[in-house]
Coordinates of C-alpha atoms and ligand atoms in Angstrom, one line a residue:
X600 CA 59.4 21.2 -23.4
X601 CA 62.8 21.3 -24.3
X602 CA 64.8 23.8 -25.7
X603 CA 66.1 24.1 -29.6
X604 CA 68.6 27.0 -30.1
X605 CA 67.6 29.1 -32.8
X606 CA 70.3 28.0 -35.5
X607 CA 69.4 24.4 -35.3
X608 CA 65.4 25.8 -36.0
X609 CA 66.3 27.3 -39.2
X610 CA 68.0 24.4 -40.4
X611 CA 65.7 22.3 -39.5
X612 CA 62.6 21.1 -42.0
X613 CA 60.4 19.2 -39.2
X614 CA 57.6 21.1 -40.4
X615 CA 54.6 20.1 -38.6
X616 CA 56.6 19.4 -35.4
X617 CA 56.2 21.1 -31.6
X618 CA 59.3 23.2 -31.0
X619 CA 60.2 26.0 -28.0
X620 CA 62.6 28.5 -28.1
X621 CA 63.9 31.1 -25.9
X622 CA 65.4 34.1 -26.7
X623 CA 65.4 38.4 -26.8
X624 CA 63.0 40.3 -28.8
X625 CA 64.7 41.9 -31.7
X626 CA 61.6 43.5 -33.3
X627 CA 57.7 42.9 -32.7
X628 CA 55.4 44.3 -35.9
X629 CA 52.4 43.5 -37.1
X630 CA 48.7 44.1 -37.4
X631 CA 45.3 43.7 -35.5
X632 CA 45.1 40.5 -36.2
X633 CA 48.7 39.1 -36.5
X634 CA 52.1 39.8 -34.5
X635 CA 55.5 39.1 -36.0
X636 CA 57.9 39.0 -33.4
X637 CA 62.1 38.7 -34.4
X638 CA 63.8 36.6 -31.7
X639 CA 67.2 36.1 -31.2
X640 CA 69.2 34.0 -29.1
X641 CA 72.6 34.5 -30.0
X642 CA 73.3 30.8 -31.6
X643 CA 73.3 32.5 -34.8
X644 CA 72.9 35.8 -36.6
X645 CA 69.5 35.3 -38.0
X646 CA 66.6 35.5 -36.1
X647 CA 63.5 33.2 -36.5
X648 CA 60.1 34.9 -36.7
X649 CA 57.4 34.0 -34.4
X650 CA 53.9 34.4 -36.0
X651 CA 51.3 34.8 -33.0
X652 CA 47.5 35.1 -34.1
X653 CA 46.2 38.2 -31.4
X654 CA 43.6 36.9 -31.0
X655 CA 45.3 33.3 -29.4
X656 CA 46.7 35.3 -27.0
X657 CA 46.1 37.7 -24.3
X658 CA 46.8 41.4 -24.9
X659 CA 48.3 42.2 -21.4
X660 CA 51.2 40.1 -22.1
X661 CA 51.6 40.9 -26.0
X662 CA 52.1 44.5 -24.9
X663 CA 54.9 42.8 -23.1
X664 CA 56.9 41.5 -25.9
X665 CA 59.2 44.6 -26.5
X666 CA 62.4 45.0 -27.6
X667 CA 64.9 43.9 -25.2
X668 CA 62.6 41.6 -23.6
X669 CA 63.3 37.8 -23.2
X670 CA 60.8 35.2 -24.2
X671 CA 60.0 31.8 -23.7
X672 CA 57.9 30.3 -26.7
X673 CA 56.0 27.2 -27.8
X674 CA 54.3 27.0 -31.4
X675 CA 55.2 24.6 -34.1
X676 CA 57.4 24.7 -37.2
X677 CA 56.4 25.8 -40.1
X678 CA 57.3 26.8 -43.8
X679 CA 57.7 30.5 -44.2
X680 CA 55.5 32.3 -46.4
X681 CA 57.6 35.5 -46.1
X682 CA 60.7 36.4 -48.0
X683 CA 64.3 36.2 -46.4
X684 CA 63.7 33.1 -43.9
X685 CA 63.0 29.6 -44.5
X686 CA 60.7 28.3 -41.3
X687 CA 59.2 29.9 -38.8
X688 CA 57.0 29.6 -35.6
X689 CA 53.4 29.4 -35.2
X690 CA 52.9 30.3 -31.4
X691 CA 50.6 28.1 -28.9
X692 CA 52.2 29.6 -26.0
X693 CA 54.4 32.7 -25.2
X694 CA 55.5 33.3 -21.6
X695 CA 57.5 36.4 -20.7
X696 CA 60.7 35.1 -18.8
X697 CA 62.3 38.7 -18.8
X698 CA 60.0 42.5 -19.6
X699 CA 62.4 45.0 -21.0
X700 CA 61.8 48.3 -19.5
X701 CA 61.3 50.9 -22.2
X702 CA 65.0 52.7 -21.8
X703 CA 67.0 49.6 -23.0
X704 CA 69.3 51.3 -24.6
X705 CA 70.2 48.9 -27.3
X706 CA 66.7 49.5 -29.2
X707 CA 67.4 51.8 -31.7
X708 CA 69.3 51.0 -34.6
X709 CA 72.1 52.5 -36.0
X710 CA 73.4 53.5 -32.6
X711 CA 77.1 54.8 -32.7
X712 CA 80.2 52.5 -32.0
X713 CA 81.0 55.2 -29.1
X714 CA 77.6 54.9 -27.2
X715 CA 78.2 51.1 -28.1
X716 CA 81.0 51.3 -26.3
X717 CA 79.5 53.3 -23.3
X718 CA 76.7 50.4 -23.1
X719 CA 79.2 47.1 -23.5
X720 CA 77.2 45.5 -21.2
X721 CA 74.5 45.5 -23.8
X722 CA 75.8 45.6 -26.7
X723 CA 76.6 41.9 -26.9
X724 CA 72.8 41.5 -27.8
X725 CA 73.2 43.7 -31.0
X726 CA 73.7 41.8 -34.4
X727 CA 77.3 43.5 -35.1
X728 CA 78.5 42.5 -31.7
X729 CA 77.2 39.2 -31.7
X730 CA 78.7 38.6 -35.0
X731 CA 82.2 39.8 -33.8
X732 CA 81.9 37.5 -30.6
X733 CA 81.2 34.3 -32.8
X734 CA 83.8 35.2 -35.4
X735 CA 86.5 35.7 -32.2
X736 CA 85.9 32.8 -29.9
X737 CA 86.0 30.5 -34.1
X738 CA 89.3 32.4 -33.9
X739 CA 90.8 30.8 -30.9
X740 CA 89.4 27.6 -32.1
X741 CA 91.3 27.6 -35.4
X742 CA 94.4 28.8 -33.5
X743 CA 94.2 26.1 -31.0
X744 CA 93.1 23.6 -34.0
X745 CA 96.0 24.7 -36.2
X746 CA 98.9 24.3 -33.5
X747 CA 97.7 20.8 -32.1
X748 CA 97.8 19.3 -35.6
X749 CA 101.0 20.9 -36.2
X750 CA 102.3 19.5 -33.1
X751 CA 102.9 22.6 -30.6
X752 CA 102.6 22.5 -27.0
X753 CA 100.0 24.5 -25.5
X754 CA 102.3 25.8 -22.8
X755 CA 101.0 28.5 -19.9
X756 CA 103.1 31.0 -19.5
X757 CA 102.9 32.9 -15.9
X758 CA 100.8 36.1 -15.9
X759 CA 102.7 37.6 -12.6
X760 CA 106.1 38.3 -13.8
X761 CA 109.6 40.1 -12.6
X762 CA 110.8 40.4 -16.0
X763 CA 109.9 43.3 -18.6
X764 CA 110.4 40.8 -22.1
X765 CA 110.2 43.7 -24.3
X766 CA 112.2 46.2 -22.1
X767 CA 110.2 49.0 -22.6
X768 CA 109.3 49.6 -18.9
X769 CA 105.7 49.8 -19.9
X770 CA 104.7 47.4 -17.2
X771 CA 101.5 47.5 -14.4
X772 CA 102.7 46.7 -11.2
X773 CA 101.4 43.8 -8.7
X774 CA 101.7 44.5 -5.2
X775 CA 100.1 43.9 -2.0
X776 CA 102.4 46.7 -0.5
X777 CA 99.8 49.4 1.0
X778 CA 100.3 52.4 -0.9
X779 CA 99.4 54.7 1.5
X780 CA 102.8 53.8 3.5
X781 CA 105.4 52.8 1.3
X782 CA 108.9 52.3 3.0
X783 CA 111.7 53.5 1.0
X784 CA 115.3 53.3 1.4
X785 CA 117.9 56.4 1.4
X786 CA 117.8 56.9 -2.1
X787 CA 114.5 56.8 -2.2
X788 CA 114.1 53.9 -3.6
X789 CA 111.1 51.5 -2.7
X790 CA 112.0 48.3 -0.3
X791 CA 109.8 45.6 -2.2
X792 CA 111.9 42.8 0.2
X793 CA 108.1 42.5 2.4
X794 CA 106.1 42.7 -0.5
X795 CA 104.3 39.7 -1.9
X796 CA 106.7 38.0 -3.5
X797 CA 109.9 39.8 -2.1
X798 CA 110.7 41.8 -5.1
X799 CA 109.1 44.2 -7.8
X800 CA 106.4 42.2 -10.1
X801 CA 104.4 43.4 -12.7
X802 CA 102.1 42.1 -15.0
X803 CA 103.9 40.2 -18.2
X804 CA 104.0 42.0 -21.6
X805 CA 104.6 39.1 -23.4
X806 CA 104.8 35.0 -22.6
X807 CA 108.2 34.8 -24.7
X808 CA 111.0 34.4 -22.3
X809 CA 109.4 31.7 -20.7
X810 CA 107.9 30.5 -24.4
X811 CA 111.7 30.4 -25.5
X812 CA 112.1 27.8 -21.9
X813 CA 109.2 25.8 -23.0
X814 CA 110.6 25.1 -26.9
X815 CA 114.1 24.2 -26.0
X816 CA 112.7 21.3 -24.2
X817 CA 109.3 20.7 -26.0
X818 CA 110.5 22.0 -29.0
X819 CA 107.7 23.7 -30.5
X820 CA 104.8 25.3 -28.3
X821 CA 102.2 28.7 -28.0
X822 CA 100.9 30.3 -25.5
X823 CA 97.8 32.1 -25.9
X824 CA 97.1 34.5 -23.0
X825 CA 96.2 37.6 -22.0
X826 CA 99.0 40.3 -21.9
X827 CA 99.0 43.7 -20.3
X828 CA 101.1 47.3 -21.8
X829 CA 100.8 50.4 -19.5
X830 CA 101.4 52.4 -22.8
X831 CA 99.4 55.4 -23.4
X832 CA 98.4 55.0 -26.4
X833 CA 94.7 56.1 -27.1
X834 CA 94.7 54.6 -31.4
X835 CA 92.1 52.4 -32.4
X836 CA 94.6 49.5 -32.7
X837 CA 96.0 49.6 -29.0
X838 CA 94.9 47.9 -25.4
X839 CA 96.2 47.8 -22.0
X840 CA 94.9 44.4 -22.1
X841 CA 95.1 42.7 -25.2
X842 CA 95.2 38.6 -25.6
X843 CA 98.5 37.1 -27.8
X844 CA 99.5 34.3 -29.3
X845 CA 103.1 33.6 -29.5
X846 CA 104.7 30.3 -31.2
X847 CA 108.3 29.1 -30.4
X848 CA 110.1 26.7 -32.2
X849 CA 113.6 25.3 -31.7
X850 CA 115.5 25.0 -34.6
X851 CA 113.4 27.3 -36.5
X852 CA 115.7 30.4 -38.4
X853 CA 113.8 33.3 -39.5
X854 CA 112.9 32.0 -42.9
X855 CA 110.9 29.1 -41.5
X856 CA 109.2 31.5 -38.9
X857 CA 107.9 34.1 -41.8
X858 CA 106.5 30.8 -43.5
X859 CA 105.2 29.7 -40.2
X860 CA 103.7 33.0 -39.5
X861 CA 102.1 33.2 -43.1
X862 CA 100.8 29.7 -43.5
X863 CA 99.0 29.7 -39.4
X864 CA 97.2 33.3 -40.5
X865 CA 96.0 31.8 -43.6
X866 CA 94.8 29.1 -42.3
X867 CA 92.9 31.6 -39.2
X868 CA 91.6 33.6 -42.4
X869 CA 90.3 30.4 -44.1
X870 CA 89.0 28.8 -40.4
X871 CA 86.7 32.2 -40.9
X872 CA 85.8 32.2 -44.6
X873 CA 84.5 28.2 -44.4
X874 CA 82.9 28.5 -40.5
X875 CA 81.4 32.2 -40.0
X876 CA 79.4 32.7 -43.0
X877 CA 76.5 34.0 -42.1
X878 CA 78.2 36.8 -39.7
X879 CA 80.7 37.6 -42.4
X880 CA 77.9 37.9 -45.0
X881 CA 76.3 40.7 -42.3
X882 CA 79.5 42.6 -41.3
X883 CA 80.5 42.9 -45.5
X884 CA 77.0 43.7 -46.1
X885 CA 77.3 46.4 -42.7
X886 CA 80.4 47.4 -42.0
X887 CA 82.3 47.2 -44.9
X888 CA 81.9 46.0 -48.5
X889 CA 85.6 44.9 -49.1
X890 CA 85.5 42.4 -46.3
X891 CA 85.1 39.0 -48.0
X892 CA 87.2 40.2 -50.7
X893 CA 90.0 41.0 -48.7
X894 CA 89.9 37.8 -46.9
X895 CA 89.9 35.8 -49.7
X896 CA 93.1 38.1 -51.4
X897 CA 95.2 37.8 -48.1
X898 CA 94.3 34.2 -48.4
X899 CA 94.9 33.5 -52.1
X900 CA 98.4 35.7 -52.2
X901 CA 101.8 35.2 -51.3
X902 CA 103.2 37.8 -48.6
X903 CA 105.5 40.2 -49.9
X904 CA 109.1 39.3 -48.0
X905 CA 111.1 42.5 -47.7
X906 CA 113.9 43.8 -46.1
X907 CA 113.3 47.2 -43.6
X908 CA 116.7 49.2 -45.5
X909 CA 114.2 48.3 -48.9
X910 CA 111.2 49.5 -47.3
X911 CA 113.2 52.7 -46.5
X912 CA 114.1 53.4 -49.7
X913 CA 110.4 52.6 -50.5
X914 CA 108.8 55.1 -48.2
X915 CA 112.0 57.6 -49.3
X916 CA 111.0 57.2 -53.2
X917 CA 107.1 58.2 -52.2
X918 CA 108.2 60.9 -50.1
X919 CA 110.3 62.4 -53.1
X920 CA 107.5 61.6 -55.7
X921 CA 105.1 64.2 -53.4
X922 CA 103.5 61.3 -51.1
X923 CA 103.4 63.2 -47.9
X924 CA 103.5 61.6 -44.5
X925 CA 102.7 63.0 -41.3
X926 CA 106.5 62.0 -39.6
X927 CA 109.4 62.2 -41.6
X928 CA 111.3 58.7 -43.3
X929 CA 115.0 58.1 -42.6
X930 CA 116.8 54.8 -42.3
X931 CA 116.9 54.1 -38.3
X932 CA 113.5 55.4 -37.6
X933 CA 110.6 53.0 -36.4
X934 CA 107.9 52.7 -38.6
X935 CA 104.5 54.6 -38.0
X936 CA 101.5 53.1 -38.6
X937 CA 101.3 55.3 -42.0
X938 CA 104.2 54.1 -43.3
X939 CA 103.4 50.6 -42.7
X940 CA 99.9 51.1 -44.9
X941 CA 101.9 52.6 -47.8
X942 CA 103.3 50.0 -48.7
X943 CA 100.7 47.6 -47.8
X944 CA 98.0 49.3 -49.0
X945 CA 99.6 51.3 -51.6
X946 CA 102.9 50.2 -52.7
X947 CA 102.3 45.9 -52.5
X948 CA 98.6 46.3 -52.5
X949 CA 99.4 43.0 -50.5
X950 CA 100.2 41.6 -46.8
X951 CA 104.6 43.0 -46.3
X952 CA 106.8 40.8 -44.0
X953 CA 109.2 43.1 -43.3
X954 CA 112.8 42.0 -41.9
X955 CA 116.0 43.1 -40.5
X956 CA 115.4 46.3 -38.4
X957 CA 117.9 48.5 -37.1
X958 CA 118.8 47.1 -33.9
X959 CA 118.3 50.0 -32.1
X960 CA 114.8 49.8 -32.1
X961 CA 113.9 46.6 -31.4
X962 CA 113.9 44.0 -28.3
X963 CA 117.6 42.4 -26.6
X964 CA 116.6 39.6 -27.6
X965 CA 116.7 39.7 -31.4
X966 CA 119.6 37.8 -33.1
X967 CA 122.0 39.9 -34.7
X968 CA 123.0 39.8 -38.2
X969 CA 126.6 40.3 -39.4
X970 CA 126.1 43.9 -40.6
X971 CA 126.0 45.2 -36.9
X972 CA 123.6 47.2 -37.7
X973 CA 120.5 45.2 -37.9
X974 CA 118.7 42.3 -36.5
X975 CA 116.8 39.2 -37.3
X976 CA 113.4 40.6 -36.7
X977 CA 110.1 40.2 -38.4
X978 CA 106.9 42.3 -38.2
X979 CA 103.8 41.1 -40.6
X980 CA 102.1 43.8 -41.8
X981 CA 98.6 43.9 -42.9
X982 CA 96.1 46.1 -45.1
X983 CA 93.8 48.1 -42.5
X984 CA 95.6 47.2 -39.4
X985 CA 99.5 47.7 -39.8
X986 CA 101.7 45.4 -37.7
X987 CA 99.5 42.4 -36.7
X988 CA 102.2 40.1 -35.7
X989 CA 105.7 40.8 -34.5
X990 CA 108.4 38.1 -33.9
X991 CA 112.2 37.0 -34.6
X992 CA 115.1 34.7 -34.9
X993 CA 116.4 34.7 -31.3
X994 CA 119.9 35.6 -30.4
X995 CA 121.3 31.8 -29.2
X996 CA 124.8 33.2 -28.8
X997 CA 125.2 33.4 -25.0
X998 CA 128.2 36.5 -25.5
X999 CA 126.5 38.3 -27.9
X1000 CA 122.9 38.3 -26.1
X1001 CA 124.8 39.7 -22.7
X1002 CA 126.6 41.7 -24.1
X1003 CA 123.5 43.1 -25.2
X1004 CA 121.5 42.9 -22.1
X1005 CA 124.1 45.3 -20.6
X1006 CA 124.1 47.7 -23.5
X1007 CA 120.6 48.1 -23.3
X1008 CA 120.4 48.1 -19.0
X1009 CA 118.5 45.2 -18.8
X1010 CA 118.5 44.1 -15.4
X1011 CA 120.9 41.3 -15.1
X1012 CA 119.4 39.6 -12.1
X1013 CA 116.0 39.2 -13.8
X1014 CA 117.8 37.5 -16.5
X1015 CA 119.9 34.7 -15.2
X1016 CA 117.5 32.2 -16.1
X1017 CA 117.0 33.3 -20.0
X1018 CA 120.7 32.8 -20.0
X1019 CA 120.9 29.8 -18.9
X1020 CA 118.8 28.4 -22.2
X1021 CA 122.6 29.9 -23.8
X1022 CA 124.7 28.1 -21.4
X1023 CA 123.0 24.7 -21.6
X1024 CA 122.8 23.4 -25.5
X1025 CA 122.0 26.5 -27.0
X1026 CA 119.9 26.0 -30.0
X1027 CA 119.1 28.1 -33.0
X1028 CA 115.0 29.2 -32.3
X1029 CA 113.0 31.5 -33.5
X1030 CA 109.3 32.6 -32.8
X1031 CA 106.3 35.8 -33.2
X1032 CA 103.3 37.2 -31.3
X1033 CA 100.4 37.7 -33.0
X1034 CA 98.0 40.2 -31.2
X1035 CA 94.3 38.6 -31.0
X1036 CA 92.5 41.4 -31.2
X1037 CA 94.5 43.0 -34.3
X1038 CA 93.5 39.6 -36.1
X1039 CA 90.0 40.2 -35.0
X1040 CA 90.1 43.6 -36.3
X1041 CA 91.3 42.1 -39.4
X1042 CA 88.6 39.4 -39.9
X1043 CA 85.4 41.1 -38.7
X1044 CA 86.7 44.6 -40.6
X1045 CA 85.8 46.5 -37.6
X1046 CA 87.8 49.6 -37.3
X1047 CA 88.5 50.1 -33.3
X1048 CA 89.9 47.3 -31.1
X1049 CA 88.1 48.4 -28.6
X1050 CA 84.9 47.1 -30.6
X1051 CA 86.6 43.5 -30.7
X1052 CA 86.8 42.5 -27.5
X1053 CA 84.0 42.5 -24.9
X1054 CA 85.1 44.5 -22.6
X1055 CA 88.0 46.8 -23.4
X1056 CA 91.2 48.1 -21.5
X1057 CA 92.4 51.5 -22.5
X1058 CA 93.7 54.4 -20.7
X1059 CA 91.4 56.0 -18.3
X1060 CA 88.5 53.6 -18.8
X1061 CA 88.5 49.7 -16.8
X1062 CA 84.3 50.0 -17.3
X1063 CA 82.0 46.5 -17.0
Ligands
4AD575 O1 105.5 43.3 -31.4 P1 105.3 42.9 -30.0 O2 105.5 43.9 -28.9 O3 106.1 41.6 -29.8 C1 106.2 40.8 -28.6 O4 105.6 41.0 -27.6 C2 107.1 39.6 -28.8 N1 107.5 39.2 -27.4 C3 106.4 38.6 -29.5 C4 107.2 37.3 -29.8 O5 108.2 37.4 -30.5 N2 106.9 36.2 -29.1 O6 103.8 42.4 -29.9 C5 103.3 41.3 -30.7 C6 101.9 41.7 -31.3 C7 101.9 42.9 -32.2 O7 102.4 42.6 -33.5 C8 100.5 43.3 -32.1 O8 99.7 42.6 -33.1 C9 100.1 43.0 -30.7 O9 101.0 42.0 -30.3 N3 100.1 44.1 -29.8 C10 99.0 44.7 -29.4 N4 97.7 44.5 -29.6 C11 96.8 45.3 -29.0 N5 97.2 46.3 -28.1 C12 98.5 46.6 -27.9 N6 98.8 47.5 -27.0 C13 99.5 45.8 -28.5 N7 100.8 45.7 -28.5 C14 101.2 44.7 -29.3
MG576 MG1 106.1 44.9 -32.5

């Protein structure tokens, strides 16, 4: 008999009809005369109940139907007398496909987030995890959805790279080189002329550089793809392998890539609010209460446009009022994660595009305002998380941009290429990077990024 998932069973109102479904055993209750067994098989949050008379069935293989194990079962559809669920099964015939052996260790509930984590080859099978999974992979639909109809490119940017786009040297190196004889010359310096691919290579940080290729030809495009940062940063909102999206438009200036930015995570938010119901009902109802609420305020309110010399003065006014943060405000600095959430969370009460950093801290690539002092960046900053995406106006001006390259000690010969886009019709472009899992984070209201992907990167731990 064929197969109906378990989402299209409790939609459905054949009552009367022969249906089978397969799935893992959530819970089994029940009395002497009557079983009640909750299966699951991952279509949807909600499991459908299998009602199976004991005395139908053979006790050997009831004693069987555990937690954890997989079923196979025939009955036919009827209207639930129970509370909570709509139809259920009446079972002809149950057949075991899969026993669970009594130390699965996803049977208790309320198991922590950390022994969660320790089990992520399990934990797919637990209502939170599944509910996360569904919400991410409607994600990248809604990405993919939104950038098609706006016209963007879907353009694949290489994963193996010689080229460190954010220049902060926080790269994982390729190589086939054996490590336990490396040739160096008399500075020390390793030969990477017989390695692989004849030079140093890493894997990328970002798709941008080549992104910025793709839209002065294409004109507008994304990448979506999996980026790597050797950073050791052990927070609950970093990876070492994290996925991004990053948009590039030509002829874009930084105004039109704030609206950009805002209107494409609005519509992501929305995607979620009219397509995951169900699992955003459980995670508000689980995880945390605001959930809903929050997506529908983010979704409902303008972004609060502000420039970082404001947001200074900002974080400089709390810190004289008695607000105390842990690391110290002064125009220059990059802001920490706590001083992003003041004024998200407590200043705005609302999502902050923040603009025009000191150039210092940010990437060579940023286009530089008149001041001298700052640059055309952008970072979108969001209640819970902080910085969610990052992006800018790009420097076009082939002088300015090399001049500084140098300042900065980028290594010209990985760059000849990016400057090339300056030499032949330079065009005004700007574009962002929007971090996946930090969106995730943000629909689903989990609080560690590690518990929004399936199987996480982060220093000292490559598990699964
Ligand atoms: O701000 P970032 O470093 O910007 C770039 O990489 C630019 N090249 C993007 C562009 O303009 N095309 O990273 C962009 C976003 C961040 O805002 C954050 O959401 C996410 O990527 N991100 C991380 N997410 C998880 N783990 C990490 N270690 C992350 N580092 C950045
Ligand atoms: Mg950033």
């Amino acid at each position: 008999m064929k197969r109906t998932k378990i989402i299209d069973i409790l939609r459905s109102q054949d009552y009367g009809q022969s249906v089978c479904v397969k799935g893992w055993v959530r819970t089994r209750r029940g009395s002497k005369a009557v079983n009640f067994i909750a299966l699951n098989d991952g279509s949807t949050i909600k499991n459908v109940q299998i009602v199976a008379d004991v005395e139908k069935f053979d006790a050997d293989l009831l004693r069987l139907v555990t937690t954890g194990a997989c079923l196979s079962v025939e009955g036919t559809l009827v209207q639930s007398q129970g509370v909570g669920q709509s139809s259920e099964i009446q079972a002809t015939k149950i057949e075991v496909l899969g026993t669970c052996d009594a130390e699965y260790p996803m049977q208790k509930k309320g198991q922590t987030f950390e022994f969660m984590r320790q089990h992520a080859h399990l934990r797919l099978r637990t209502n939170t995890f599944g509910a996360v999974m569904r919400i991410r992979h409607n994600m990248a639909i809604a990405i993919h959805q939104y950038f098609h109809e706006h016209g963007f490119v879907y353009f694949h940017t290489p994963i193996i790279t010689a080229s460190d786009c954010e220049g902060a040297g926080e790269m994982f190196q390729v190589t086939t080189k054996n490590l336990y004889d490396l040739k160096k010359d008399e500075e020390g310096h390793i030969d990477y002329s017989d390695d692989f691919f004849g030079k140093m290579t890493s894997l990328t940080v970002s798709g941008q550089l080549e992104g910025e290729l793709g839209a002065t030809a294409l004109g507008a495009i994304y990448t979506f793809g999996p980026t790597f940062r050797a950073e050791n940063s052990n927070t609950p909102r970093h990876l070492a392998e994290f996925w991004m999206i990053e948009p590039e438009v030509a002829f874009n200036d930084i105004n039109d890539n704030m609206d950009l930015a805002e209107d494409f995570i609005k519509h992501c938010v929305r995607w979620a609010l009219d397509n995951c119901q169900d699992d955003l009902e459980f995670l508000n109802k689980m995880i945390d209460p605001t959930l809903i609420e929050r997506l529908n305020f983010v979704l409902e309110n303008d972004f609060v446009r502000l420039k970082y010399t404001d947001g200074i003065k900002i974080l400089e006014e709390a810190v004289k009022g008695g607000h105390k943060f842990e690391f110290p405000v002064s125009w220059g600095m990059d802001l920490a994660s706590e001083h992003e959430r003041f004024l998200v969370e407590q200043h705005f009460k609302c999502p902050v595009i923040l603009t025009d950093y000191p150039k210092e801290i940010k990437a060579f690539y940023m286009k530089q305002n008149d001041d001298g002092k700052t640059v055309r960046a952008m970072d979108v900053l969001f209640p819970q998380i902080g910085e969610i995406i990052g992006g800018s106006e790009r420097e076009e001006n082939y002088d300015k941009l090399l001049q500084r390259i140098k300042e900065m000690d980028i290594p010209m010969k990985d760059m000849w290429w990016y400057l090339d886009t300056r030499r032949f019709g330079t065009c005004p472009h700007s574009g962002f990077g929007l971090g996946f899992e930090r969106l995730i984070l943000f629909v689903t209201g989990m609080q560690n990024i590690r518990d929004v992907i399936p199987f996480p990167r982060t220093p000292k731990t490559a598990e699964f």
